[in-house]
GROMACS .gro file of C-alpha atoms in nm:
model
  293
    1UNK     CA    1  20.462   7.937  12.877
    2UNK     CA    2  20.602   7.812  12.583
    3UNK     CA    3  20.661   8.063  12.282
    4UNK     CA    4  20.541   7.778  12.048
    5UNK     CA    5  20.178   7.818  12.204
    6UNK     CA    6  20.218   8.216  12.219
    7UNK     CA    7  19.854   8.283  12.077
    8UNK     CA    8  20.019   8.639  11.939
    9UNK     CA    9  20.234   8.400  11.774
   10UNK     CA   10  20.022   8.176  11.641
   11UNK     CA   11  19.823   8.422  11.456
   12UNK     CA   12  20.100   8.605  11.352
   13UNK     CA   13  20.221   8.303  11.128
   14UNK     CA   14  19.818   8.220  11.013
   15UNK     CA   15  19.822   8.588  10.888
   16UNK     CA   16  20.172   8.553  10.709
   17UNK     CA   17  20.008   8.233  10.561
   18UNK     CA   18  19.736   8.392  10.383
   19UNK     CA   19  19.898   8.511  10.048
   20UNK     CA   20  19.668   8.725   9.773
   21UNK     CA   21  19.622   8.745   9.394
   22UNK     CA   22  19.629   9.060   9.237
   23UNK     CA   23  19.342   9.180   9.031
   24UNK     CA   24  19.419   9.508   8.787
   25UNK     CA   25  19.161   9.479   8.490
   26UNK     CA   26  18.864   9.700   8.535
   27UNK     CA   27  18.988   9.764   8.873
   28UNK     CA   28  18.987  10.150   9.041
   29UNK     CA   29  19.007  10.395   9.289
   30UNK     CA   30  18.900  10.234   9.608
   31UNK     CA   31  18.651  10.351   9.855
   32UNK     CA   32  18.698  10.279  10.238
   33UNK     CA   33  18.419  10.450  10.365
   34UNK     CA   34  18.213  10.241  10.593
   35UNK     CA   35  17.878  10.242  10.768
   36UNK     CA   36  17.828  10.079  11.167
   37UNK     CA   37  17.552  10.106  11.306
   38UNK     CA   38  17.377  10.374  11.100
   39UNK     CA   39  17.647  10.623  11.104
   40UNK     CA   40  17.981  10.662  10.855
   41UNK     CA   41  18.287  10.680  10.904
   42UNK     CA   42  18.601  10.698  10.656
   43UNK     CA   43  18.742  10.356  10.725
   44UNK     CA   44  18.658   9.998  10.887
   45UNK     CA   45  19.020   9.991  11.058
   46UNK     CA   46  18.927  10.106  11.401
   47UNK     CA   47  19.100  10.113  11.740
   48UNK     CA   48  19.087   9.826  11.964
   49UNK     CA   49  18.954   9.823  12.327
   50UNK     CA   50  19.268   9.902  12.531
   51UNK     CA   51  19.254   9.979  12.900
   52UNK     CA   52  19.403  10.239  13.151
   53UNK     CA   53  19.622  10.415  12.940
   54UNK     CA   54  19.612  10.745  13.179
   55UNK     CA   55  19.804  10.480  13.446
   56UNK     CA   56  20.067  10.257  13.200
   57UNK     CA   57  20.134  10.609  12.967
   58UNK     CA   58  20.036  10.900  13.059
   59UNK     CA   59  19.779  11.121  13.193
   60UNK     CA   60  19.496  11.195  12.904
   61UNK     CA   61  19.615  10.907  12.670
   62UNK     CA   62  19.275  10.757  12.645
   63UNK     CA   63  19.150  11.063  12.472
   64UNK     CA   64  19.466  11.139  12.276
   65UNK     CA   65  19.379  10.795  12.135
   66UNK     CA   66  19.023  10.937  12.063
   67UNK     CA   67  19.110  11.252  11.896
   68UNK     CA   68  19.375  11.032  11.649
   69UNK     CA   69  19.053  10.763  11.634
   70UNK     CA   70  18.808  11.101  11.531
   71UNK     CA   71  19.080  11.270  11.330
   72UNK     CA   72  19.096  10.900  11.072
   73UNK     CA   73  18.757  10.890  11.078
   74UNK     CA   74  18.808  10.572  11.291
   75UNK     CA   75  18.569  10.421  11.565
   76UNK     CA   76  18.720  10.421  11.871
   77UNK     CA   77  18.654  10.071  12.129
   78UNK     CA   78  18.766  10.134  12.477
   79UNK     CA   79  18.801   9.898  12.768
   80UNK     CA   80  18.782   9.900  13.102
   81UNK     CA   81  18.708  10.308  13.229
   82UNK     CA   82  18.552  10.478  13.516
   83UNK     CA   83  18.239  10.677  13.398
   84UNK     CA   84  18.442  11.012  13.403
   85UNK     CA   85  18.697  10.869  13.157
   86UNK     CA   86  18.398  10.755  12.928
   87UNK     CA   87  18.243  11.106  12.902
   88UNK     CA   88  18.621  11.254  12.854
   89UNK     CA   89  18.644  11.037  12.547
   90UNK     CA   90  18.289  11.108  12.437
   91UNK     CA   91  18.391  11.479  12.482
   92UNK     CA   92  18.675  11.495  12.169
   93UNK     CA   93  18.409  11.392  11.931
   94UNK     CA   94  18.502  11.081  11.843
   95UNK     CA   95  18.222  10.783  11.831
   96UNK     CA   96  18.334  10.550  12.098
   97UNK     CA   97  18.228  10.194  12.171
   98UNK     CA   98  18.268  10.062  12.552
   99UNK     CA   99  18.321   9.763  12.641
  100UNK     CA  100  18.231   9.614  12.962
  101UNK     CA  101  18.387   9.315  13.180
  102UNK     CA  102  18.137   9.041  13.266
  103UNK     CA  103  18.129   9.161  13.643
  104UNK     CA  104  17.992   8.947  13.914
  105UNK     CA  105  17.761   9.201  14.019
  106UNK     CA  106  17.532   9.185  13.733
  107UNK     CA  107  17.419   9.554  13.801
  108UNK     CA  108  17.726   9.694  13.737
  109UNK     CA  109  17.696   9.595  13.401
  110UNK     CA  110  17.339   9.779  13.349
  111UNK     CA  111  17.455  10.056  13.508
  112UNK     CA  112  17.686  10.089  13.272
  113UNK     CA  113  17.486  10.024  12.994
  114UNK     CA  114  17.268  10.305  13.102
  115UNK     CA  115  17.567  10.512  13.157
  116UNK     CA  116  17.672  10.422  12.814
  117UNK     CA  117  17.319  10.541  12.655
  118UNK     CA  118  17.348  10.883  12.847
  119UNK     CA  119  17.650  10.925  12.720
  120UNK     CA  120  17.555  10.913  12.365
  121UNK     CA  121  17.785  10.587  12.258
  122UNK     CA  122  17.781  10.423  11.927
  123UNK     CA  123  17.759  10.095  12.127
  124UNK     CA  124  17.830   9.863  12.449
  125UNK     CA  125  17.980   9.515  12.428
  126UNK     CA  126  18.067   9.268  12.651
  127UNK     CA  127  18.392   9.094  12.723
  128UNK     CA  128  18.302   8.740  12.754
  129UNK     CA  129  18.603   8.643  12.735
  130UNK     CA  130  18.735   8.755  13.055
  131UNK     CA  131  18.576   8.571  13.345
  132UNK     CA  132  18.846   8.363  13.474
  133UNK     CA  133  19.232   8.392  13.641
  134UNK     CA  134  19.569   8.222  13.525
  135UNK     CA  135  19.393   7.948  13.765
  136UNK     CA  136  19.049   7.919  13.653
  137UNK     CA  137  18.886   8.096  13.902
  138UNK     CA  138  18.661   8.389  13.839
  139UNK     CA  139  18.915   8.691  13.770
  140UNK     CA  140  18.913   8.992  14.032
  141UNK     CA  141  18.994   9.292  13.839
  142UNK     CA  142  19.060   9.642  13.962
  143UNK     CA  143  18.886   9.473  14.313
  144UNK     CA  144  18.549   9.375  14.076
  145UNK     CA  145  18.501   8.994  14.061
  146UNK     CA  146  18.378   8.862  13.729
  147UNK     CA  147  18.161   8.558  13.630
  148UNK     CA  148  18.113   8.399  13.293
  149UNK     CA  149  17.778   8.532  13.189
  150UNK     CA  150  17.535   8.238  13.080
  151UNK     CA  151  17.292   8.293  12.743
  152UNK     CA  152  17.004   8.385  12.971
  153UNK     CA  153  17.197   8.693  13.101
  154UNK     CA  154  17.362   8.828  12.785
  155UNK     CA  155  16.990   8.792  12.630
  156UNK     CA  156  16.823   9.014  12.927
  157UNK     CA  157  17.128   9.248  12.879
  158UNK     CA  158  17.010   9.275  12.480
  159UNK     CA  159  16.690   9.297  12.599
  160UNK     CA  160  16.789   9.602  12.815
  161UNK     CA  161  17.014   9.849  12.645
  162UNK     CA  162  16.868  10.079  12.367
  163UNK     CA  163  17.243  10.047  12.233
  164UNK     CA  164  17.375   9.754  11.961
  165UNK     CA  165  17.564   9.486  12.230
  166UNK     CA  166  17.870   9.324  12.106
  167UNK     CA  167  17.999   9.013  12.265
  168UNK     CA  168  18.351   9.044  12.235
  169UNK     CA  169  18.575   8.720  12.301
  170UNK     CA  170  18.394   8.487  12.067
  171UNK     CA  171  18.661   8.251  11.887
  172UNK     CA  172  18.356   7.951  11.793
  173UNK     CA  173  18.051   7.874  11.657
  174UNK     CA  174  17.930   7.774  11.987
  175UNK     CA  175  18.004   8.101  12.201
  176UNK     CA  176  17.907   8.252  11.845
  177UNK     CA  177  17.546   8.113  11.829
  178UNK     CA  178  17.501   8.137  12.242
  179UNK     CA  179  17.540   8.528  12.160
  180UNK     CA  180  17.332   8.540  11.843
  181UNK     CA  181  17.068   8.352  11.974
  182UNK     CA  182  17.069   8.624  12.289
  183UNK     CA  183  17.045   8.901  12.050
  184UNK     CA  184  17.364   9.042  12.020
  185UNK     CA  185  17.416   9.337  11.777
  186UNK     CA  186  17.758   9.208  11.677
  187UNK     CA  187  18.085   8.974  11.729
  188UNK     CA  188  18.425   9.084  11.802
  189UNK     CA  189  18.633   8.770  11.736
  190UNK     CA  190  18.940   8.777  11.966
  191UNK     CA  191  19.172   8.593  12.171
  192UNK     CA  192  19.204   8.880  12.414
  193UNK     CA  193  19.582   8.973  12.327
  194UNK     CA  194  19.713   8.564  12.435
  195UNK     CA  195  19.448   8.504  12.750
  196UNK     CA  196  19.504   8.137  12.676
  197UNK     CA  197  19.785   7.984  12.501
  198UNK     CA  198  19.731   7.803  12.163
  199UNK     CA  199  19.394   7.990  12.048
  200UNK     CA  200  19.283   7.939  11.708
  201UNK     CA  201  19.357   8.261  11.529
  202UNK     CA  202  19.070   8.479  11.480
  203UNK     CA  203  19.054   8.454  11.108
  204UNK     CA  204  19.064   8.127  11.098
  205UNK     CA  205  18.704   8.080  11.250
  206UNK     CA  206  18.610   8.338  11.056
  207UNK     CA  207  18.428   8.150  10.781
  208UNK     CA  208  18.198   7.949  11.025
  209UNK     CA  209  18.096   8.211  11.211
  210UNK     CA  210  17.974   8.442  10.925
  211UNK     CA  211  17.769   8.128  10.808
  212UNK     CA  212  17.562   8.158  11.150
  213UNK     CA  213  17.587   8.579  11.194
  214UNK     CA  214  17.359   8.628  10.874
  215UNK     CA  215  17.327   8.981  10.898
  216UNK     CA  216  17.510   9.039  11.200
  217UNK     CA  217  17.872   9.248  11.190
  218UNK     CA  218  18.164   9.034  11.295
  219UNK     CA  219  18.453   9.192  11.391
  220UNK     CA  220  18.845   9.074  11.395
  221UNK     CA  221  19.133   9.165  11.599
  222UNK     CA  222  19.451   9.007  11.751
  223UNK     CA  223  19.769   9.094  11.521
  224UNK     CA  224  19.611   9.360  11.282
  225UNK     CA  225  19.893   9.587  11.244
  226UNK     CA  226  19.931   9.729  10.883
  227UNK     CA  227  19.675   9.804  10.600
  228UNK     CA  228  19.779   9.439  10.434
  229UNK     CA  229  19.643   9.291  10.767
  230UNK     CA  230  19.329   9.504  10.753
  231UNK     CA  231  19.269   9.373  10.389
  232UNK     CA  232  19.320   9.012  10.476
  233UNK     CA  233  19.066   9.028  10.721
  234UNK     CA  234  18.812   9.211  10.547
  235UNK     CA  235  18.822   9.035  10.242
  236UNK     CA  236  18.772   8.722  10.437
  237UNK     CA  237  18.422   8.890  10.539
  238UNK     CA  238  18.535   9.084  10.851
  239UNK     CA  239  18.326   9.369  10.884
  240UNK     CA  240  18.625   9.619  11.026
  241UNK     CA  241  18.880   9.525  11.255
  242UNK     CA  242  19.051   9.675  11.574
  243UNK     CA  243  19.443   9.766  11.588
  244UNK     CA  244  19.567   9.849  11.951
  245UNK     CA  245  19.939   9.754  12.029
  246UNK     CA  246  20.069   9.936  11.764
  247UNK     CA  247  19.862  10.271  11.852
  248UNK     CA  248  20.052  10.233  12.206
  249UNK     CA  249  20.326  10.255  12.046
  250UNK     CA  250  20.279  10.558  11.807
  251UNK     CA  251  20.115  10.736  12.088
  252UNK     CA  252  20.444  10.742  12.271
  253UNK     CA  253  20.686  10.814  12.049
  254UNK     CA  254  20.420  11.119  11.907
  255UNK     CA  255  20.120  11.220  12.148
  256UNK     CA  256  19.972  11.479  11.962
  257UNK     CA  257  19.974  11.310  11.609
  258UNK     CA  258  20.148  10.918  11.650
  259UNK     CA  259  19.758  10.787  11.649
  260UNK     CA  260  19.594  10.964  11.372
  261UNK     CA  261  19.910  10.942  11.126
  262UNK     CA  262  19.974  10.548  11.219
  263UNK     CA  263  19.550  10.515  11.141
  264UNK     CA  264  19.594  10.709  10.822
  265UNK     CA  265  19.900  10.514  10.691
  266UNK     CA  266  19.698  10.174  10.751
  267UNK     CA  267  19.408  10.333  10.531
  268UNK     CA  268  19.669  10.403  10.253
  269UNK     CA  269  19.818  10.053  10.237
  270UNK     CA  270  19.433   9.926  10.291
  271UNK     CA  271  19.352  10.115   9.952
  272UNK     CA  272  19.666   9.989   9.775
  273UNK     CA  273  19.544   9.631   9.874
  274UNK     CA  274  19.227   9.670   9.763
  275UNK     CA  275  19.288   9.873   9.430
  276UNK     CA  276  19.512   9.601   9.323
  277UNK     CA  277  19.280   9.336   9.385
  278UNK     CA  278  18.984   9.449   9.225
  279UNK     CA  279  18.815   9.553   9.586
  280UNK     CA  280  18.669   9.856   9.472
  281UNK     CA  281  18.479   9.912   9.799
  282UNK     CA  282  18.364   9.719  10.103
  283UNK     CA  283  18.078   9.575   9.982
  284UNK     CA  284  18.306   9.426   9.678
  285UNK     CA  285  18.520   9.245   9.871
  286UNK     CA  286  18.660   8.901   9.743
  287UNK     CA  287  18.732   8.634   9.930
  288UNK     CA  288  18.846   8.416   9.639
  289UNK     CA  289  19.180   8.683   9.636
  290UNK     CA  290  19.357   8.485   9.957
  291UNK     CA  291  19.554   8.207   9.878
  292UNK     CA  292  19.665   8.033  10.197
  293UNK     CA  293  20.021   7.828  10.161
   0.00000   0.00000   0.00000
């Protein structure tokens, strides 16, 4: 694969591109504190979906990522997770939003929907984004088959869970206003960490799809690493955005408080952006701040 079309890459650079003008008359003391789904939480930087941590870390990383996730104030996502796993995270507290693969056996994905509502989770989504292999066949994962889910099924899937659905995986209008007009609860925009080479950047799209999501939440990840990033992001109309890489990382080199610190240090450099911009508070955000060179 060539680095040029390195999706990470790609938007990488668009988020260096977007520059910002600074804002200090009758500006203050921001607030971060942001609602989802009925419930608050301190900030709209949350942690992204990540998947079998206990396996590539270390045993009980998944919920040392949720007690770092509760201890912000953060939302936690979480990927791909047995039903065990999903009650252990549930267990520390922390608000947790699963997210499902697009199995091939359709009643896998109810089941754990129901699961999910048991459970007590802020919300389900959906990887739609994951259906296929290197080749373009459907994808076996973990020995599951998946299958690209057509509008029909992510509407009876709506129809079905008492919990908001988020199709994650959505980088156009047209997957964008398959998933609205299904009912969906919210978008997750998000080339799935480079899936395919040369995706348009998340933020980029970002504009078109908030013209069609009305009053739906739309969500950005892909490259949010530091507060800066966060601000971009939001103050291009993202509702909150998802940071995972960099959590791996800070969960290594400190297990007990590498999540929770790394979380907290975004929130300070997300209130410096928006205190010198004018932002006072998410529901002042200013898109008219970027400048893109």
């Amino acid at each position: 694969m060539s680095e040029n079309g390195n999706s990470n890459n790609i938007t990488r650079r668009y988020l260096d591109s977007l520059l910002i003008e600074t804002r200090f008359m009758d500006s203050t003391n921001p607030d971060l504190s942001f609602e989802l789904f009925g419930e608050h939480f301190s900030s709209p930087v949350m942690t992204a979906a990540l998947s079998h941590l206990d396996h590539f870390m270390f045993p009980g990383a998944s919920e040392a990522i949720a007690r770092g996730a509760k201890e912000a104030g953060s939302v936690m996502w979480y990927g791909m997770a047995d039903e065990e796993e999903i009650e252990r995270l549930a267990a520390t507290g922390a608000r947790v939003i699963e997210i499902i693969k697009p199995y091939k056996d359709r009643d896998l994905i109810f089941r754990k929907i129901e699961h999910g509502q048991k459970t007590g989770l802020l919300a389900v989504g959906i990887d739609i984004d994951h259906p296929f292999a290197e080749d373009g066949s459907f994808d076996i994962v973990d020995g599951y088959e998946m299958k690209a889910l057509s509008t029909k099924e992510m509407e009876e899937i709506c129809r079905a869970s008492k919990l908001p659905v988020i199709a994650k995986g959505v980088l156009s209008e047209r997957d964008a206003r398959s998933c609205l007009s299904a009912g969906v609860s919210g978008l997750m925009l998000s080339h799935h960490n480079n899936r395919i080479e040369y995706a348009v950047p998340p933020l980029a799209v970002l504009p078109e799809i908030l013209k069609l999501a009305d009053n739906v939440p739309v969500f950005a990840e892909d490259e949010i690493r530091t507060g800066m990033d966060a601000f971009k992001a939001l103050a291009l109309g993202a509702k909150g955005v998802c940071i995972g890489r960099p959590l791996m990382t800070a969960l290594k080199q400190d297990p007990e408080h590498g999540v929770a610190d790394y979380l907290k240090n975004v929130n300070a450099q997300l209130g410096k952006a928006m205190a010198y911009t004018g932002c006072t508070d998410l529901h002042r955000m200013d898109i008219s701040v970027i400048r893109k060179v």
